[in-house]
Backbone as a ProteinNet text record, in pm:
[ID]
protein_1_A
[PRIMARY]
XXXXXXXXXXXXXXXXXXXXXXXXXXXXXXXXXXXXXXXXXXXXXXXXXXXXXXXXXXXXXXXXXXXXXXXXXXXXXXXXXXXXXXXXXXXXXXXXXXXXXXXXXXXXXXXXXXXXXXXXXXXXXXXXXXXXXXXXXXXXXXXXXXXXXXXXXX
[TERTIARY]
711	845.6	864.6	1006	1026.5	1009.3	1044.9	1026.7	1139.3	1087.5	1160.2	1281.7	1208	1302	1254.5	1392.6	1310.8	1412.5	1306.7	1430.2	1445.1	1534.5	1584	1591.9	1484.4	1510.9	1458	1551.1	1473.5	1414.1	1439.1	1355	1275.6	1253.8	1075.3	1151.6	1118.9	1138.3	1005.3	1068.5	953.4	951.7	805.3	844.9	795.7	830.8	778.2	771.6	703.3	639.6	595.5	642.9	557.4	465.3	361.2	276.1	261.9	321.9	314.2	298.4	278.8	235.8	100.4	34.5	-32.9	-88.7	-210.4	-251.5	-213.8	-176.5	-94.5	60.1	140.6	268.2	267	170.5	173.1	142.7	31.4	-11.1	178.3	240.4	309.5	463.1	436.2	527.1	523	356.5	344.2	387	465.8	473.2	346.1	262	110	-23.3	-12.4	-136.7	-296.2	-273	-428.4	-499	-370.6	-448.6	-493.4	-489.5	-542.7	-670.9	-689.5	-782.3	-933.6	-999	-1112.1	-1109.2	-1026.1	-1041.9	-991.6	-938.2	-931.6	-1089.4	-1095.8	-1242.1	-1389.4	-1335.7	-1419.8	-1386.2	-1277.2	-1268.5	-1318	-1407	-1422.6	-1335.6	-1304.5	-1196.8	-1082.9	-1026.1	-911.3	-759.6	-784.1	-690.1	-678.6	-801.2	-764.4	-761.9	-780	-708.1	-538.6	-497.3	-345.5	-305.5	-351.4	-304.7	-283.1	-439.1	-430.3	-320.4	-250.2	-188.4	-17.7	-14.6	100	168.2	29.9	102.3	151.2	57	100.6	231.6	278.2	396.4	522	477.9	592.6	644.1	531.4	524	568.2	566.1	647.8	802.9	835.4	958.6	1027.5	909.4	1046.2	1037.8	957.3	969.4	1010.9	991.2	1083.7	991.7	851.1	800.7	609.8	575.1	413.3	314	244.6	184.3	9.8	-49.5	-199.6	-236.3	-273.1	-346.5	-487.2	-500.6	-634.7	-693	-787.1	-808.5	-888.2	-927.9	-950.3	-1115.5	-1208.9	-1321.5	-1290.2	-1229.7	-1156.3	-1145.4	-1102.1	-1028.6	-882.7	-810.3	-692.6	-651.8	-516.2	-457.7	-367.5	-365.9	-257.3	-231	-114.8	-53.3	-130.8	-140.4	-249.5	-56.4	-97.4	21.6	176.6	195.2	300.3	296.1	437.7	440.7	408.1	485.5	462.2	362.8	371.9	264.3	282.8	177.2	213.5	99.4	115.6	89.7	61.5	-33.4	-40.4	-69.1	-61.3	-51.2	-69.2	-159.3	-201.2	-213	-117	-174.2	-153.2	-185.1	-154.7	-57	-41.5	70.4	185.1	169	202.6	168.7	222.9	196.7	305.1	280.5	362	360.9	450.6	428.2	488	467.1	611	499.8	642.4	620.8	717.4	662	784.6	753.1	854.5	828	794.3	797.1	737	664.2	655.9	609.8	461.4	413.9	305.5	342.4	297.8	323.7	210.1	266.5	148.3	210.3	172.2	261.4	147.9	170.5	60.8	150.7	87.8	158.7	42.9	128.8	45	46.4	-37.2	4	7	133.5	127.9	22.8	-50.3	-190.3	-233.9	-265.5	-371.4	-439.2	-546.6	-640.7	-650	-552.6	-522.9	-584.7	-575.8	-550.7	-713.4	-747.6	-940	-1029.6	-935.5	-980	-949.7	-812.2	-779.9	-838.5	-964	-1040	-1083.3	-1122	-1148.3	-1043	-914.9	-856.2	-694.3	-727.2	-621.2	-680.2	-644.1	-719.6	-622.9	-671.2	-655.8	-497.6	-408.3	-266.1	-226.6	-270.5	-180.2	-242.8	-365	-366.1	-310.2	-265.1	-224.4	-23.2	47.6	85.1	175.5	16.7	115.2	191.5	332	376.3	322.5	291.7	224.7	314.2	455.1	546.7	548.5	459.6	489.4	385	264.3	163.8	108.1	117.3	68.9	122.3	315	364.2	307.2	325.7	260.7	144.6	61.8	-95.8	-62.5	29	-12.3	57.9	188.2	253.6	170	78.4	-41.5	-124.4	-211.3	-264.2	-200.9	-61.6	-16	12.6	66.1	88.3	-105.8	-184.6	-311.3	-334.8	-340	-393.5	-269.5	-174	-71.2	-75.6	-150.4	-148.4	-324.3	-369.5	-529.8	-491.5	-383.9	-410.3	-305.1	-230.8	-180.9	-261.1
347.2	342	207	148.2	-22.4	36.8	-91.1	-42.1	50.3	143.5	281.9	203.1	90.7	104.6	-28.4	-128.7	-223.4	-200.3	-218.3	-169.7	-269.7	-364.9	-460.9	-410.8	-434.8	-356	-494.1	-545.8	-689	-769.6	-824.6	-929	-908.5	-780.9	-721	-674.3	-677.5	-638.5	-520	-433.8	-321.8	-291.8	-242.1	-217.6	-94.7	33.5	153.6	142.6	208.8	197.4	315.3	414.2	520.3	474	504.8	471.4	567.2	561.9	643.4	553	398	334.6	353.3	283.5	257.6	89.3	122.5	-24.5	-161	-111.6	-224.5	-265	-124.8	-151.8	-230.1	-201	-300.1	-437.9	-491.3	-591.2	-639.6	-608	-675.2	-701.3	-623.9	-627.8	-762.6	-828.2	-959.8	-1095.4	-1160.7	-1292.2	-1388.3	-1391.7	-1433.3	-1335.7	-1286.7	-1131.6	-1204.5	-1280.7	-1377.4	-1418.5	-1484.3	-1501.2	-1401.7	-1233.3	-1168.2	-1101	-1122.2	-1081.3	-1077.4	-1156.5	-1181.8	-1123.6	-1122.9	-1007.3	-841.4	-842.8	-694.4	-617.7	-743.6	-691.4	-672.8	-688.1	-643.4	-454.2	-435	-272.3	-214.2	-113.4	24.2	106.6	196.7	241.4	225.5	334.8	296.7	333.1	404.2	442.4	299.2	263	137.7	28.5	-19.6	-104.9	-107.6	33.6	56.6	64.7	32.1	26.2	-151.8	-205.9	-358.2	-413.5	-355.4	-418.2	-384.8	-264.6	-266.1	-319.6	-339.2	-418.2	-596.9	-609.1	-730.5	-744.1	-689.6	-655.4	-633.7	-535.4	-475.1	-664.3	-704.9	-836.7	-966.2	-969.2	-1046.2	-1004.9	-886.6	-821.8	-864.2	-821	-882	-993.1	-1080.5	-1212.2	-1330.1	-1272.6	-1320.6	-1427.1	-1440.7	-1532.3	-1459.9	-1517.8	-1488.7	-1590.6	-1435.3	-1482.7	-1446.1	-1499	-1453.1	-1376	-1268.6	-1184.4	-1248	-1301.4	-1278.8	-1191.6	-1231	-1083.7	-1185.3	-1159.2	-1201.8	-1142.9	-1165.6	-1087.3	-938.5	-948.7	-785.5	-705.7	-793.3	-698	-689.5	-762	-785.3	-864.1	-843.8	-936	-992.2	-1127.5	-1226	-1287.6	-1398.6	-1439.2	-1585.9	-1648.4	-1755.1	-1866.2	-1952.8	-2022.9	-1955.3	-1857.7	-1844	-1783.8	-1816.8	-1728.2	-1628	-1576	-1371.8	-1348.3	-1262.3	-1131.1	-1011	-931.9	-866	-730.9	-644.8	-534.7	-427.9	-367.6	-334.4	-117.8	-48.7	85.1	193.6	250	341.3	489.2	593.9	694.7	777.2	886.3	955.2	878.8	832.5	823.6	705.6	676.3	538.3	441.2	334.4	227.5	144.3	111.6	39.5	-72.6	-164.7	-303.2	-360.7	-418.3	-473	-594.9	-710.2	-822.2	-853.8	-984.4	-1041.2	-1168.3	-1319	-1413.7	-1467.4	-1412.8	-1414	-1393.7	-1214.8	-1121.6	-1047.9	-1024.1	-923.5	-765.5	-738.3	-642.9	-577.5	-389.8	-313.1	-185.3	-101.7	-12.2	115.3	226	324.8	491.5	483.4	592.3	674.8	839.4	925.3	1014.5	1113.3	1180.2	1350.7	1451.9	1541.5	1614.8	1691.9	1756.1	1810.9	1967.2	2011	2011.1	1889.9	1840.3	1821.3	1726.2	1654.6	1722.6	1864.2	1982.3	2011.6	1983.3	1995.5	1892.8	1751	1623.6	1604.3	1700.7	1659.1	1593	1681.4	1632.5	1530.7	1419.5	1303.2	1215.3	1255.2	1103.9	1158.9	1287.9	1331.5	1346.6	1332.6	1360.1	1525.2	1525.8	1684.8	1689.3	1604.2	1557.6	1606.5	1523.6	1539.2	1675.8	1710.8	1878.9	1963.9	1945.9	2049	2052	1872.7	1947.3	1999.5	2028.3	2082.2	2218.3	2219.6	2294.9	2408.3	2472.3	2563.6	2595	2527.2	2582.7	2414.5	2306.9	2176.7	2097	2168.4	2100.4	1988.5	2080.9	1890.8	1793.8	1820.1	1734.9	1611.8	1648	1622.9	1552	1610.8	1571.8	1453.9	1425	1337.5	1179	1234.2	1133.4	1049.2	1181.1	1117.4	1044.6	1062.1	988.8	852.8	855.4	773.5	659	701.7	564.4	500.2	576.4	528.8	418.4	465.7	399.7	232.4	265.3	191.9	86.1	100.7	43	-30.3	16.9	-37.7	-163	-100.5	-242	-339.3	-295.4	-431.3	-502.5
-1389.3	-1336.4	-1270.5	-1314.3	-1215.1	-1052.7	-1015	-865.4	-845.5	-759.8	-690.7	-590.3	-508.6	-426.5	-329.2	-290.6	-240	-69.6	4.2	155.3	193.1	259.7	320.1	471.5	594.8	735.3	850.3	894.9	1002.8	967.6	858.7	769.9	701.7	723.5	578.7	510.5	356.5	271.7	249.7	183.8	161.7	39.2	-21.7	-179.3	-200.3	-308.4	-302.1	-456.6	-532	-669.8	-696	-789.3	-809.7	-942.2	-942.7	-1035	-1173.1	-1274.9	-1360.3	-1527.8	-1491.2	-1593.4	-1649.7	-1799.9	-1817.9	-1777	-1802.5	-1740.2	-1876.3	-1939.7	-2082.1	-2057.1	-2013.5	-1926.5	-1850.2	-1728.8	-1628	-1640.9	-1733.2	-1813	-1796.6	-1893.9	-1994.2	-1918.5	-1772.9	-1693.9	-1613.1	-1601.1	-1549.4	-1597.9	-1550.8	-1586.1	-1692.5	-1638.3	-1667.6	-1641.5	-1721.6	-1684.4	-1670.4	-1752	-1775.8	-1630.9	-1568.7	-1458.1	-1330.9	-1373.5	-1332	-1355.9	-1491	-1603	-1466.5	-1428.4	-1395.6	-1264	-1195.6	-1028.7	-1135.8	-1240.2	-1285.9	-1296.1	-1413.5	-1440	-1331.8	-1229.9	-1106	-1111.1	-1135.8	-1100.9	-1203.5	-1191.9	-1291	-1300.2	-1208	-1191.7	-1242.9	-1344.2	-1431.3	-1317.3	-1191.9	-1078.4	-1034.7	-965.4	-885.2	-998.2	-1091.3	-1173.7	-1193.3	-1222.9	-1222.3	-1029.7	-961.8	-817.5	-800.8	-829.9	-814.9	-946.4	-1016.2	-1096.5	-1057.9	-997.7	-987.5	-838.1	-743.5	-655.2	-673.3	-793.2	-832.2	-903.2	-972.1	-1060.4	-935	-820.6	-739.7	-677.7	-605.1	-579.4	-650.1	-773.1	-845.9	-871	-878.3	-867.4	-727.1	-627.4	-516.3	-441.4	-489	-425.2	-551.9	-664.5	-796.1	-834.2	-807.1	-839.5	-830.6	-859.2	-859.5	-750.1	-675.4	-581.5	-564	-526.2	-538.2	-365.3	-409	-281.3	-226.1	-122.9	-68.7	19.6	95.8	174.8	251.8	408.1	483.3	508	521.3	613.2	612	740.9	757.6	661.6	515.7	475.8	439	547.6	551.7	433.5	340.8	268.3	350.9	256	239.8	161.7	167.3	35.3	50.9	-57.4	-57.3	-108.7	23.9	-40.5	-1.7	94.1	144.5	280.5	314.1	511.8	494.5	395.9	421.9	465.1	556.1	549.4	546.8	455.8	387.7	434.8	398.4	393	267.2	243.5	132.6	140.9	74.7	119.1	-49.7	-69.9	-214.9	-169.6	-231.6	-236.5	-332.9	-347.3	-512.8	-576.5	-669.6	-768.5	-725.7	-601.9	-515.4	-478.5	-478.3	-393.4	-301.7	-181.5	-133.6	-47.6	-51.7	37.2	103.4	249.2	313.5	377.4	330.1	336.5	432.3	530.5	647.8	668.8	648.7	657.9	786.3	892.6	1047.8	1102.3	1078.3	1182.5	1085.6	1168.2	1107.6	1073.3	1007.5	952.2	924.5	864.2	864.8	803.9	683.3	585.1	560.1	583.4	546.4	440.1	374	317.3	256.2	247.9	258.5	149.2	117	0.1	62.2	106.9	187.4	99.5	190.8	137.3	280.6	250.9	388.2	412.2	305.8	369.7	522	575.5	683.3	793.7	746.3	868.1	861.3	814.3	818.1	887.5	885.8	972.5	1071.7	1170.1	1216.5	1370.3	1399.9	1508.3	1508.3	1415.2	1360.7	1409.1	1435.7	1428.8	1548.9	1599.1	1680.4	1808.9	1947.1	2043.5	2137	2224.4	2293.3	2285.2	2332.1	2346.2	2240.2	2106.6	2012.7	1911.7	1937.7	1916	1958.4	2106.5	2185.4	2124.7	2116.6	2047.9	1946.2	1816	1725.7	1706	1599.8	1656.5	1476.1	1483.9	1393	1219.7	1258.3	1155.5	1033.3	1163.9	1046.1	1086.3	1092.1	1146.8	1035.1	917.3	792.4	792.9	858.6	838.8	995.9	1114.4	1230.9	1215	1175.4	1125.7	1076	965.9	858.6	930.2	1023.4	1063.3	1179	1291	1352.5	1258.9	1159.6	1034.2	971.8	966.8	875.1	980.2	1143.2	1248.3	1322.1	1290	1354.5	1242.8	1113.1	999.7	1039.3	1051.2	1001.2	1145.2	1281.3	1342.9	1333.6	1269.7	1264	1176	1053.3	948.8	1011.8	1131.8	1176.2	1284.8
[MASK]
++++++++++++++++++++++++++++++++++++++++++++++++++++++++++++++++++++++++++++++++++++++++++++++++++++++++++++++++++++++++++++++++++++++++++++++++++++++++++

């Protein structure tokens, strides 16, 4: 699917992508695919190949030009050769990215699942156990989950 949806909110642009290509679609969706060829072929993974390809694709879509990801130590990406910073975010069947020519930034998205509700001692403390409210607790859970994550990668 093209991009889902690009948000325009305080200078970030945000990008949402549902992932339902093949990895030849996405190929052919790139400007220059070649010069991805050799960081592809690092992945086994036929999921995270179609993740690293379509954030590249979402990324050429909304900055209208082609940009190379690096990653810092950390971990952290960035754009090699521009202000943005960017943010990057994968979960089932998604991907998403928000870029800001200023400010730092930081994007987490989730895939609803009750898993959540099995971890939650892991990453919630007494406060925010105490409190959920029993009728939307995955949803609760996941939004505790989705702002910890989303403040770590900023």
């Amino acid at each position: 699917m093209p991009l889902s949806e690009i948000i325009h909110s305080d200078g970030a642009l945000i990008g949402l992508w549902e992932m339902n290509e093949t990895e030849q679609e996405l190929l052919a969706l790139l400007k220059d695919a070649t010069c991805y060829q050799s960081d592809l072929n690092q992945f086994v993974s036929q999921k995270r190949r179609i993740e690293f390809l379509t954030v590249r694709v979402m990324l050429e879509q909304i900055l209208n030009s082609r940009v190379q990801i690096k990653y810092e130590e950390s971990g952290k990406p960035y754009l090699a050769e521009s202000d943005f910073q960017i943010s990057i975010s994968h979960t089932k069947g998604f991907a998403a990215v928000i870029l800001h020519p200023l400010r730092q930034v930081a994007v987490d998205i989730e895939q609803r699942t009750e898993k959540v509700m099995r971890l939650q001692s892991k990453f919630m403390n007494e406060n925010e156990l105490s409190a959920l409210d029993s009728a939307d607790a995955v949803s609760y859970s996941l939004i505790c989950w989705s702002a910890k994550e989303t403040m770590f990668k900023w």
